[in-house]
The first five atom37 places (N, CA, C, CB, O) and aatype in JSON, in Angstrom:
{
  "aatype": [20, 20, 20, 20, 20, 20, 20, 20, 20, 20, 20, 20, 20, 20, 20, 20, 20, 20, 20, 20, 20, 20, 20, 20, 20, 20, 20, 20, 20, 20, 20, 20, 20, 20, 20, 20, 20, 20],
  "atom_mask": [
    [1, 1, 1, 1, 1],
    [1, 1, 1, 1, 1],
    [1, 1, 1, 1, 1],
    [1, 1, 1, 1, 1],
    [1, 1, 1, 1, 1],
    [1, 1, 1, 1, 1],
    [1, 1, 1, 1, 1],
    [1, 1, 1, 1, 1],
    [1, 1, 1, 1, 1],
    [1, 1, 1, 1, 1],
    [1, 1, 1, 1, 1],
    [1, 1, 1, 1, 1],
    [1, 1, 1, 1, 1],
    [1, 1, 1, 1, 1],
    [1, 1, 1, 1, 1],
    [1, 1, 1, 1, 1],
    [1, 1, 1, 1, 1],
    [1, 1, 1, 1, 1],
    [1, 1, 1, 1, 1],
    [1, 1, 1, 1, 1],
    [1, 1, 1, 1, 1],
    [1, 1, 1, 1, 1],
    [1, 1, 1, 1, 1],
    [1, 1, 1, 1, 1],
    [1, 1, 1, 1, 1],
    [1, 1, 1, 1, 1],
    [1, 1, 1, 1, 1],
    [1, 1, 1, 1, 1],
    [1, 1, 1, 1, 1],
    [1, 1, 1, 1, 1],
    [1, 1, 1, 1, 1],
    [1, 1, 1, 1, 1],
    [1, 1, 1, 1, 1],
    [1, 1, 1, 1, 1],
    [1, 1, 1, 1, 1],
    [1, 1, 1, 1, 1],
    [1, 1, 1, 1, 1],
    [1, 1, 1, 1, 1]
  ],
  "atom_positions": [
    [[0.84, -1.18, 0.0], [0.0, 0.0, 0.0], [0.88, 1.24, 0.0], [-0.95, 0.0, 1.21], [1.84, 1.33, 0.77]],
    [[0.56, 2.2, -0.85], [1.4, 3.39, -0.96], [1.12, 4.37, 0.19], [1.17, 4.08, -2.31], [0.04, 4.4, 0.76]],
    [[2.12, 5.14, 0.49], [2.0, 6.12, 1.56], [1.17, 7.31, 1.08], [3.4, 6.6, 2.04], [1.37, 7.8, -0.03]],
    [[0.25, 7.78, 1.91], [-0.58, 8.93, 1.56], [0.07, 10.2, 2.09], [-2.01, 8.77, 2.13], [0.58, 10.23, 3.21]],
    [[0.04, 11.24, 1.29], [0.64, 12.52, 1.65], [-0.44, 13.6, 1.6], [1.83, 12.88, 0.71], [-1.16, 13.71, 0.6]],
    [[-0.55, 14.38, 2.66], [-1.48, 15.51, 2.7], [-0.71, 16.78, 2.42], [-2.22, 15.59, 4.08], [0.3, 17.05, 3.06]],
    [[-1.18, 17.56, 1.47], [-0.54, 18.82, 1.12], [-1.53, 19.94, 1.4], [-0.07, 18.83, -0.39], [-2.58, 20.02, 0.77]],
    [[-1.19, 20.8, 2.34], [-2.04, 21.95, 2.68], [-1.52, 23.19, 1.98], [-2.08, 22.17, 4.21], [-0.31, 23.39, 1.84]],
    [[-2.44, 24.02, 1.54], [-2.08, 25.24, 0.81], [-2.44, 26.45, 1.66], [-2.8, 25.3, -0.57], [-3.54, 26.53, 2.21]],
    [[-1.52, 27.39, 1.75], [-1.77, 28.62, 2.51], [-2.64, 29.57, 1.71], [-0.44, 29.3, 2.89], [-2.57, 29.61, 0.48]],
    [[-3.47, 30.33, 2.41], [-4.28, 31.35, 1.75], [-3.37, 32.5, 1.33], [-5.43, 31.85, 2.68], [-2.43, 32.83, 2.05]],
    [[-3.64, 33.12, 0.19], [-2.82, 34.27, -0.21], [-3.05, 35.45, 0.75], [-3.15, 34.69, -1.67], [-4.15, 35.62, 1.27]],
    [[-2.03, 36.22, 0.96], [-2.14, 37.38, 1.85], [-2.94, 38.49, 1.18], [-0.75, 37.89, 2.25], [-2.85, 38.69, -0.03]],
    [[-3.72, 39.2, 1.97], [-4.53, 40.31, 1.45], [-3.81, 41.63, 1.68], [-5.93, 40.34, 2.11], [-4.36, 42.55, 2.27]],
    [[-2.58, 41.71, 1.22], [-1.8, 42.92, 1.44], [-1.76, 43.82, 0.2], [-0.38, 42.56, 1.85], [-0.89, 44.68, 0.08]],
    [[-2.69, 43.63, -0.7], [-2.76, 44.44, -1.91], [-3.51, 43.69, -2.99], [-1.35, 44.81, -2.39], [-4.07, 42.62, -2.73]],
    [[-3.54, 44.24, -4.19], [-4.25, 43.54, -5.27], [-3.55, 42.22, -5.62], [-4.33, 44.45, -6.52], [-2.34, 42.08, -5.49]],
    [[-4.36, 41.27, -6.08], [-3.83, 39.95, -6.44], [-2.85, 40.09, -7.61], [-4.98, 38.98, -6.8], [-3.15, 40.75, -8.6]],
    [[-1.7, 39.46, -7.49], [-0.71, 39.49, -8.56], [-0.04, 38.13, -8.65], [0.34, 40.61, -8.31], [-0.32, 37.24, -7.85]],
    [[0.85, 37.97, -9.6], [1.48, 36.68, -9.86], [2.27, 36.17, -8.66], [2.39, 36.78, -11.07], [2.37, 34.96, -8.46]],
    [[2.83, 37.05, -7.88], [3.58, 36.64, -6.7], [2.72, 35.92, -5.67], [4.22, 37.83, -6.06], [3.2, 35.0, -5.0]],
    [[1.46, 36.33, -5.54], [0.56, 35.63, -4.62], [0.34, 34.2, -5.09], [-0.79, 36.37, -4.51], [0.4, 33.27, -4.28]],
    [[0.09, 34.01, -6.36], [-0.19, 32.68, -6.9], [1.07, 31.83, -6.9], [-0.76, 32.78, -8.33], [1.03, 30.66, -6.51]],
    [[2.18, 32.4, -7.33], [3.43, 31.63, -7.4], [3.92, 31.26, -6.01], [4.5, 32.43, -8.14], [4.51, 30.19, -5.83]],
    [[3.7, 32.11, -5.02], [4.18, 31.83, -3.67], [3.29, 30.89, -2.88], [4.31, 33.1, -2.93], [3.78, 30.14, -2.04]],
    [[1.98, 30.91, -3.15], [1.05, 30.12, -2.35], [0.63, 28.81, -3.01], [-0.18, 30.93, -2.04], [0.42, 27.81, -2.33]],
    [[0.49, 28.8, -4.33], [-0.09, 27.64, -5.0], [0.89, 26.85, -5.86], [-1.22, 28.07, -5.83], [0.71, 25.64, -6.02]],
    [[1.88, 27.48, -6.42], [2.78, 26.78, -7.33], [3.66, 25.74, -6.64], [3.66, 27.78, -8.03], [3.73, 24.61, -7.13]],
    [[4.34, 26.04, -5.52], [5.16, 25.0, -4.87], [4.38, 23.77, -4.43], [5.86, 25.6, -3.68], [4.85, 22.65, -4.66]],
    [[3.2, 23.9, -3.81], [2.45, 22.69, -3.46], [1.99, 21.89, -4.68], [1.24, 23.06, -2.62], [1.94, 20.67, -4.64]],
    [[1.66, 22.58, -5.76], [1.24, 21.89, -6.98], [2.39, 21.08, -7.56], [0.72, 22.89, -8.02], [2.19, 19.94, -7.98]],
    [[3.57, 21.64, -7.58], [4.75, 20.91, -8.08], [5.05, 19.72, -7.19], [5.99, 21.85, -8.14], [5.35, 18.63, -7.68]],
    [[4.95, 19.9, -5.87], [5.2, 18.81, -4.93], [4.2, 17.68, -5.12], [5.14, 19.33, -3.48], [4.57, 16.51, -5.09]],
    [[2.92, 18.02, -5.32], [1.88, 17.01, -5.53], [2.1, 16.25, -6.83], [0.49, 17.66, -5.53], [1.95, 15.03, -6.87]],
    [[2.45, 16.97, -7.89], [2.69, 16.31, -9.18], [3.91, 15.4, -9.11], [2.88, 17.35, -10.28], [3.93, 14.34, -9.74]],
    [[4.91, 15.78, -8.35], [6.1, 14.94, -8.19], [5.74, 13.62, -7.52], [7.17, 15.68, -7.38], [6.26, 12.57, -7.9]],
    [[4.86, 13.67, -6.53], [4.52, 12.46, -5.77], [3.46, 11.6, -6.44], [4.06, 12.84, -4.41], [3.16, 10.51, -5.95]],
    [[2.88, 12.05, -7.53], [1.93, 11.22, -8.27], [2.71, 10.32, -9.14], [0.94, 12.06, -9.09], [2.13, 9.52, -9.87]]
  ]
}
């Protein structure tokens, strides 16, 4: 049986208008990690 991994994603900070840094910092690293483990 394969090991299960839980990946939690942080909410983007509301310190200004949404920009690429919010998405790249909060969602891109967990997505890459999840794809690697699939």
